[in-house]
């Protein structure tokens, strides 16, 4: 495996000065970790669904049962959040052990949520829809192992489109070599026409796996699309709360063709955001940036929401024109 050298964030992106924007202290039911949120503008407010993991931050331990659920928060400015007193109820019964890593897409006035579901028979990718952020109807669950699904905010050539990240262990030689795929559906329930979109070996700051990040946003030049990229370095050893953690998660950015998102129009060859701030470098898992939400404001500002160190939720901003230029010129 090729070791990836030190990386730096693009100068075109700025971290919000008062990061993190959401931590476990903001959540009334006391999770130990709050991270990997999906964010959207819905019914006149910013809405956020975030991941909660339970345990004890003082002793740096999680509950042995790996207890995880998702919480809900609302905001008027996308920065200061009011958290709902109870976590969401999504899948009760069946094989679901836990649901996590939500991504939100507003389409035709409804809010869709993609999420991962752990089951005893593998990880499934779920898609649910809500009209009130309280009752969710689950529309589909993939076969295992699949996750990191994100929905485009409109149909393209009459089909709904999603990005996803299956985990083909057997077919990739028994090691982590996981890529981003794209699929279409007439109804958000039956998915097909699946194709490889971006392979891990094409990204020079990854040597392990890739995954879709926030749902793409529409721009004049194409679908602006974030992804996460993972590199592994066996020398990393003890890192974070666990006995060892050898991965680093960075964020990359690309532009997909508006009429045919299976075509990459441009991609920045360097990462957009790399763990550098203390809240990204140290936490439950050190050196993790995991974007799950991206909002294009009328001013041209793009808000990027990301989980930092699997511990808290953060915000970074950039101008949409700069992000497009990064994709087209590097
Ligand atoms: C991935 C997912 C994310 C997590 C990341 C870093 O595989 O489990 O939820 O943020 O690892 O630990």
CSV table of C-alpha atoms and ligand atoms in Angstrom, one decimal:
chain,number,residue,atom,x,y,z
A,1,UNK,CA,0.0,0.0,0.0
A,2,UNK,CA,1.2,3.4,-1.0
A,3,UNK,CA,1.5,5.7,2.1
A,4,UNK,CA,-0.2,9.1,1.4
A,5,UNK,CA,2.0,12.0,2.5
A,6,UNK,CA,0.8,15.0,4.5
A,7,UNK,CA,-2.1,16.9,3.0
A,8,UNK,CA,-3.4,20.4,3.3
A,9,UNK,CA,-6.8,21.9,3.0
A,10,UNK,CA,-7.6,24.2,0.0
A,11,UNK,CA,-7.1,27.9,0.9
A,12,UNK,CA,-10.5,28.5,-0.8
A,13,UNK,CA,-12.5,27.0,2.1
A,14,UNK,CA,-12.8,28.6,5.6
A,15,UNK,CA,-13.7,26.9,8.8
A,16,UNK,CA,-16.4,28.6,10.8
A,17,UNK,CA,-14.5,30.5,13.6
A,18,UNK,CA,-16.8,29.1,16.4
A,19,UNK,CA,-16.7,25.5,15.4
A,20,UNK,CA,-18.0,23.0,16.5
A,21,UNK,CA,-21.6,24.1,15.8
A,22,UNK,CA,-23.1,21.1,17.6
A,23,UNK,CA,-21.6,18.9,20.4
A,24,UNK,CA,-23.0,16.4,22.9
A,25,UNK,CA,-23.4,19.3,25.4
A,26,UNK,CA,-26.2,20.7,23.2
A,27,UNK,CA,-28.2,17.5,23.3
A,28,UNK,CA,-30.6,17.0,26.3
A,29,UNK,CA,-30.5,13.2,26.3
A,30,UNK,CA,-26.8,13.0,26.8
A,31,UNK,CA,-25.0,11.1,24.0
A,32,UNK,CA,-21.2,11.0,24.2
A,33,UNK,CA,-20.6,11.8,20.6
A,34,UNK,CA,-22.7,13.9,18.1
A,35,UNK,CA,-21.5,13.9,14.5
A,36,UNK,CA,-22.1,13.0,10.8
A,37,UNK,CA,-25.2,15.1,10.3
A,38,UNK,CA,-27.4,15.6,7.2
A,39,UNK,CA,-28.6,19.2,6.8
A,40,UNK,CA,-31.2,20.8,4.5
A,41,UNK,CA,-33.4,23.8,4.1
A,42,UNK,CA,-37.0,22.6,4.6
A,43,UNK,CA,-40.2,24.5,5.2
A,44,UNK,CA,-38.4,27.8,5.9
A,45,UNK,CA,-35.8,26.5,8.4
A,46,UNK,CA,-32.5,24.7,8.4
A,47,UNK,CA,-33.0,21.2,9.6
A,48,UNK,CA,-30.4,18.8,10.8
A,49,UNK,CA,-30.5,15.1,11.5
A,50,UNK,CA,-27.4,14.0,13.4
A,51,UNK,CA,-25.8,10.8,14.7
A,52,UNK,CA,-25.6,10.1,18.4
A,53,UNK,CA,-23.3,7.5,20.0
A,54,UNK,CA,-23.7,6.8,23.7
A,55,UNK,CA,-21.1,6.2,26.3
A,56,UNK,CA,-18.9,8.2,28.6
A,57,UNK,CA,-16.7,10.9,27.2
A,58,UNK,CA,-14.8,11.3,30.6
A,59,UNK,CA,-13.5,7.7,30.5
A,60,UNK,CA,-13.5,7.7,26.7
A,61,UNK,CA,-15.7,4.6,26.4
A,62,UNK,CA,-18.7,3.8,24.4
A,63,UNK,CA,-21.5,1.5,25.6
A,64,UNK,CA,-20.5,-2.1,24.8
A,65,UNK,CA,-23.8,-2.5,22.8
A,66,UNK,CA,-22.6,0.2,20.4
A,67,UNK,CA,-25.8,2.2,21.0
A,68,UNK,CA,-26.4,4.7,18.2
A,69,UNK,CA,-29.5,6.7,17.1
A,70,UNK,CA,-30.3,10.0,15.3
A,71,UNK,CA,-31.3,13.4,16.7
A,72,UNK,CA,-33.1,16.3,15.2
A,73,UNK,CA,-32.3,20.0,15.3
A,74,UNK,CA,-33.7,23.2,13.8
A,75,UNK,CA,-32.0,26.6,13.0
A,76,UNK,CA,-32.9,29.9,11.6
A,77,UNK,CA,-29.4,30.8,10.3
A,78,UNK,CA,-27.7,27.4,9.8
A,79,UNK,CA,-25.3,28.1,12.6
A,80,UNK,CA,-27.2,28.1,16.0
A,81,UNK,CA,-29.3,25.0,16.5
A,82,UNK,CA,-32.2,24.1,18.8
A,83,UNK,CA,-32.2,20.3,19.5
A,84,UNK,CA,-35.4,18.4,19.8
A,85,UNK,CA,-35.8,16.8,23.3
A,86,UNK,CA,-36.1,13.2,21.9
A,87,UNK,CA,-34.1,11.3,19.3
A,88,UNK,CA,-35.9,10.1,16.1
A,89,UNK,CA,-37.7,6.9,15.9
A,90,UNK,CA,-37.1,5.3,12.6
A,91,UNK,CA,-37.0,1.6,12.2
A,92,UNK,CA,-38.4,-0.5,15.1
A,93,UNK,CA,-38.4,-4.2,14.9
A,94,UNK,CA,-37.1,-6.3,12.0
A,95,UNK,CA,-33.4,-6.8,11.8
A,96,UNK,CA,-32.3,-3.2,12.3
A,97,UNK,CA,-29.7,-2.8,15.1
A,98,UNK,CA,-29.0,0.9,14.5
A,99,UNK,CA,-29.5,3.6,12.0
A,100,UNK,CA,-26.9,6.3,11.4
A,101,UNK,CA,-25.1,8.7,9.1
A,102,UNK,CA,-28.2,10.5,7.7
A,103,UNK,CA,-28.1,12.6,4.5
A,104,UNK,CA,-31.1,14.9,3.7
A,105,UNK,CA,-32.4,15.9,0.2
A,106,UNK,CA,-35.4,18.1,-0.3
A,107,UNK,CA,-37.3,17.3,-3.5
A,108,UNK,CA,-40.7,18.5,-4.6
A,109,UNK,CA,-41.5,19.8,-1.1
A,110,UNK,CA,-40.7,16.6,0.7
A,111,UNK,CA,-37.6,15.8,2.8
A,112,UNK,CA,-35.9,12.5,1.9
A,113,UNK,CA,-33.3,10.9,4.2
A,114,UNK,CA,-30.7,8.3,3.3
A,115,UNK,CA,-29.1,6.5,6.2
A,116,UNK,CA,-27.1,3.4,7.0
A,117,UNK,CA,-28.7,0.5,8.9
A,118,UNK,CA,-26.6,-2.1,10.7
A,119,UNK,CA,-28.2,-5.6,10.8
A,120,UNK,CA,-26.9,-9.0,11.8
A,121,UNK,CA,-26.7,-9.8,8.1
A,122,UNK,CA,-24.8,-6.7,6.9
A,123,UNK,CA,-25.1,-3.0,6.5
A,124,UNK,CA,-28.1,-1.8,4.4
A,125,UNK,CA,-28.7,1.6,2.8
A,126,UNK,CA,-32.1,3.0,3.6
A,127,UNK,CA,-34.2,5.8,2.0
A,128,UNK,CA,-37.1,7.4,4.0
A,129,UNK,CA,-39.3,10.3,3.4
A,130,UNK,CA,-41.0,12.8,5.7
A,131,UNK,CA,-43.3,15.8,5.5
A,132,UNK,CA,-43.0,16.9,9.1
A,133,UNK,CA,-39.5,15.7,10.3
A,134,UNK,CA,-41.4,13.5,12.8
A,135,UNK,CA,-43.0,10.6,10.9
A,136,UNK,CA,-40.7,8.9,8.4
A,137,UNK,CA,-41.9,6.4,5.8
A,138,UNK,CA,-39.1,4.0,4.8
A,139,UNK,CA,-39.2,3.6,1.0
A,140,UNK,CA,-36.4,1.2,0.4
A,141,UNK,CA,-33.5,-0.7,2.0
A,142,UNK,CA,-30.7,-2.0,-0.1
A,143,UNK,CA,-29.1,-5.5,0.1
A,144,UNK,CA,-25.9,-5.5,2.2
A,145,UNK,CA,-23.3,-4.2,2.3
A,146,UNK,CA,-24.0,-0.7,1.1
A,147,UNK,CA,-24.1,2.7,2.6
A,148,UNK,CA,-23.3,6.4,2.2
A,149,UNK,CA,-26.2,6.8,-0.1
A,150,UNK,CA,-27.2,10.3,-1.2
A,151,UNK,CA,-30.1,11.4,-3.4
A,152,UNK,CA,-29.9,14.1,-6.1
A,153,UNK,CA,-32.5,16.8,-5.5
A,154,UNK,CA,-34.4,16.2,-8.8
A,155,UNK,CA,-35.1,13.6,-11.4
A,156,UNK,CA,-32.6,13.5,-14.3
A,157,UNK,CA,-33.9,12.0,-17.5
A,158,UNK,CA,-37.0,10.8,-15.7
A,159,UNK,CA,-35.1,8.9,-13.1
A,160,UNK,CA,-34.2,9.5,-9.5
A,161,UNK,CA,-30.5,9.3,-9.0
A,162,UNK,CA,-28.4,8.2,-6.1
A,163,UNK,CA,-24.7,7.9,-5.3
A,164,UNK,CA,-23.7,5.0,-3.0
A,165,UNK,CA,-20.8,3.0,-1.7
A,166,UNK,CA,-21.0,-0.8,-1.8
A,167,UNK,CA,-18.4,-2.8,0.0
A,168,UNK,CA,-17.2,-5.6,-2.3
A,169,UNK,CA,-14.7,-7.5,-0.1
A,170,UNK,CA,-14.6,-10.8,-2.0
A,171,UNK,CA,-14.5,-9.2,-5.5
A,172,UNK,CA,-11.8,-6.7,-4.5
A,173,UNK,CA,-9.3,-9.3,-3.2
A,174,UNK,CA,-10.4,-9.4,0.5
A,175,UNK,CA,-9.1,-5.9,1.2
A,176,UNK,CA,-10.7,-2.4,1.5
A,177,UNK,CA,-10.9,-1.0,-2.0
A,178,UNK,CA,-14.3,0.6,-2.1
A,179,UNK,CA,-15.5,3.0,-4.7
A,180,UNK,CA,-18.5,5.4,-5.5
A,181,UNK,CA,-21.3,4.0,-7.6
A,182,UNK,CA,-24.3,5.7,-9.2
A,183,UNK,CA,-27.8,4.2,-9.7
A,184,UNK,CA,-31.2,5.2,-11.1
A,185,UNK,CA,-34.8,4.5,-10.1
A,186,UNK,CA,-38.2,5.3,-11.4
A,187,UNK,CA,-39.8,5.4,-7.9
A,188,UNK,CA,-37.0,5.6,-5.2
A,189,UNK,CA,-37.8,2.0,-4.4
A,190,UNK,CA,-36.5,-0.1,-7.2
A,191,UNK,CA,-32.9,0.7,-8.1
A,192,UNK,CA,-30.8,-0.3,-11.1
A,193,UNK,CA,-28.6,0.8,-14.0
A,194,UNK,CA,-25.8,0.8,-11.5
A,195,UNK,CA,-22.4,1.9,-12.7
A,196,UNK,CA,-19.0,2.8,-11.2
A,197,UNK,CA,-18.6,6.6,-10.9
A,198,UNK,CA,-15.3,7.1,-9.2
A,199,UNK,CA,-12.8,4.4,-8.3
A,200,UNK,CA,-10.5,4.7,-5.2
A,201,UNK,CA,-7.4,4.3,-7.3
A,202,UNK,CA,-8.2,7.4,-9.3
A,203,UNK,CA,-8.0,9.6,-6.2
A,204,UNK,CA,-4.4,10.3,-5.2
A,205,UNK,CA,-5.2,11.2,-1.6
A,206,UNK,CA,-6.9,7.9,-1.0
A,207,UNK,CA,-5.5,4.4,-0.6
A,208,UNK,CA,-8.4,2.7,1.1
A,209,UNK,CA,-11.9,3.7,0.2
A,210,UNK,CA,-14.2,6.5,-1.0
A,211,UNK,CA,-17.7,7.4,-0.3
A,212,UNK,CA,-20.4,9.9,-1.3
A,213,UNK,CA,-20.5,12.8,1.2
A,214,UNK,CA,-23.3,15.5,1.1
A,215,UNK,CA,-26.1,15.3,-1.5
A,216,UNK,CA,-25.0,17.1,-4.7
A,217,UNK,CA,-26.0,20.7,-5.3
A,218,UNK,CA,-27.1,22.1,-8.7
A,219,UNK,CA,-24.9,24.8,-10.3
A,220,UNK,CA,-24.8,26.3,-13.8
A,221,UNK,CA,-21.7,24.2,-14.5
A,222,UNK,CA,-22.8,20.9,-13.1
A,223,UNK,CA,-23.7,19.0,-10.0
A,224,UNK,CA,-21.2,20.0,-7.3
A,225,UNK,CA,-20.5,16.8,-5.4
A,226,UNK,CA,-18.5,16.2,-2.3
A,227,UNK,CA,-17.0,12.8,-1.4
A,228,UNK,CA,-14.9,11.5,1.5
A,229,UNK,CA,-11.6,9.8,0.8
A,230,UNK,CA,-9.8,7.5,3.3
A,231,UNK,CA,-6.2,6.7,3.5
A,232,UNK,CA,-4.7,4.1,5.8
A,233,UNK,CA,-1.2,4.3,7.3
A,234,UNK,CA,-0.2,1.3,9.5
A,235,UNK,CA,2.2,3.5,11.4
A,236,UNK,CA,-0.6,5.5,12.9
A,237,UNK,CA,-1.2,3.1,15.8
A,238,UNK,CA,-3.0,4.3,18.9
A,239,UNK,CA,-5.0,7.3,17.9
A,240,UNK,CA,-8.3,8.4,19.5
A,241,UNK,CA,-10.3,6.5,22.1
A,242,UNK,CA,-9.8,3.0,20.5
A,243,UNK,CA,-6.8,0.8,20.9
A,244,UNK,CA,-5.8,1.7,17.3
A,245,UNK,CA,-7.1,3.8,14.5
A,246,UNK,CA,-5.0,4.0,11.4
A,247,UNK,CA,-7.3,5.9,9.0
A,248,UNK,CA,-7.6,9.5,7.9
A,249,UNK,CA,-10.8,10.9,6.4
A,250,UNK,CA,-10.5,13.9,4.1
A,251,UNK,CA,-13.1,15.6,1.8
A,252,UNK,CA,-12.7,15.8,-2.0
A,253,UNK,CA,-14.9,17.7,-4.6
A,254,UNK,CA,-16.0,17.0,-8.2
A,255,UNK,CA,-18.5,18.3,-10.7
A,256,UNK,CA,-20.9,15.9,-12.5
A,257,UNK,CA,-22.6,16.7,-15.8
A,258,UNK,CA,-26.1,18.2,-15.3
A,259,UNK,CA,-27.8,16.0,-17.8
A,260,UNK,CA,-25.7,12.9,-17.3
A,261,UNK,CA,-24.3,12.8,-13.8
A,262,UNK,CA,-22.5,9.5,-14.7
A,263,UNK,CA,-20.0,11.8,-16.4
A,264,UNK,CA,-17.4,13.6,-14.2
A,265,UNK,CA,-16.9,17.0,-15.8
A,266,UNK,CA,-14.1,18.0,-13.5
A,267,UNK,CA,-12.5,16.9,-10.2
A,268,UNK,CA,-10.0,18.6,-7.9
A,269,UNK,CA,-7.0,16.4,-7.7
A,270,UNK,CA,-6.2,17.7,-4.2
A,271,UNK,CA,-8.4,17.4,-1.2
A,272,UNK,CA,-10.8,20.2,-0.3
A,273,UNK,CA,-10.7,19.7,3.4
A,274,UNK,CA,-8.1,17.8,5.5
A,275,UNK,CA,-8.1,17.3,9.3
A,276,UNK,CA,-6.0,20.2,10.7
A,277,UNK,CA,-8.1,21.9,13.4
A,278,UNK,CA,-7.8,20.4,17.0
A,279,UNK,CA,-11.5,19.3,16.9
A,280,UNK,CA,-10.7,17.3,13.6
A,281,UNK,CA,-7.4,15.9,14.8
A,282,UNK,CA,-8.5,14.6,18.2
A,283,UNK,CA,-11.6,12.9,19.4
A,284,UNK,CA,-13.2,9.5,19.3
A,285,UNK,CA,-11.4,8.8,16.0
A,286,UNK,CA,-8.7,11.2,15.2
A,287,UNK,CA,-8.2,12.8,11.8
A,288,UNK,CA,-11.8,12.4,10.5
A,289,UNK,CA,-13.7,14.9,8.3
A,290,UNK,CA,-17.0,13.4,7.2
A,291,UNK,CA,-19.3,15.8,5.3
A,292,UNK,CA,-23.0,15.0,5.2
A,293,UNK,CA,-24.6,18.3,4.3
A,294,UNK,CA,-24.0,21.1,1.7
A,295,UNK,CA,-26.3,24.2,1.2
A,296,UNK,CA,-26.0,26.7,-1.6
A,297,UNK,CA,-27.1,30.2,-0.3
A,298,UNK,CA,-28.5,32.9,-2.7
A,299,UNK,CA,-25.3,34.9,-2.0
A,300,UNK,CA,-23.2,32.1,-3.6
A,301,UNK,CA,-21.9,30.9,-0.2
A,302,UNK,CA,-21.8,27.2,0.1
A,303,UNK,CA,-22.2,25.9,3.7
A,304,UNK,CA,-20.5,22.5,4.2
A,305,UNK,CA,-21.5,20.6,7.3
A,306,UNK,CA,-19.2,17.8,8.5
A,307,UNK,CA,-18.6,15.5,11.4
A,308,UNK,CA,-15.2,16.1,13.0
A,309,UNK,CA,-13.2,13.3,14.7
A,310,UNK,CA,-16.5,11.3,15.0
A,311,UNK,CA,-17.1,13.6,18.0
A,312,UNK,CA,-18.8,16.8,17.0
A,313,UNK,CA,-20.5,18.6,14.1
A,314,UNK,CA,-18.7,21.5,12.3
A,315,UNK,CA,-19.2,24.0,9.5
A,316,UNK,CA,-16.9,25.3,6.7
A,317,UNK,CA,-17.8,27.7,3.9
A,318,UNK,CA,-16.6,28.6,0.4
A,319,UNK,CA,-17.9,30.5,-2.6
A,320,UNK,CA,-19.6,28.3,-5.2
A,321,UNK,CA,-17.6,29.9,-8.0
A,322,UNK,CA,-14.3,29.0,-6.3
A,323,UNK,CA,-15.5,25.4,-5.8
A,324,UNK,CA,-16.5,25.1,-9.4
A,325,UNK,CA,-13.1,26.5,-10.5
A,326,UNK,CA,-11.3,24.0,-8.2
A,327,UNK,CA,-13.1,21.2,-10.0
A,328,UNK,CA,-12.5,22.5,-13.5
A,329,UNK,CA,-9.0,23.8,-13.2
A,330,UNK,CA,-7.0,21.3,-11.3
B,1,LIG,C1,-17.1,5.3,8.5
B,1,LIG,C2,-18.4,5.5,9.0
B,1,LIG,C3,-18.6,6.8,9.6
B,1,LIG,C4,-17.4,7.3,10.4
B,1,LIG,C5,-16.1,7.0,9.7
B,1,LIG,C6,-14.9,7.3,10.6
B,1,LIG,O1,-16.8,3.9,8.1
B,1,LIG,O2,-18.6,4.5,10.1
B,1,LIG,O3,-19.8,6.9,10.4
B,1,LIG,O4,-17.5,8.7,10.6
B,1,LIG,O5,-16.1,5.6,9.4
B,1,LIG,O6,-14.9,6.5,11.7
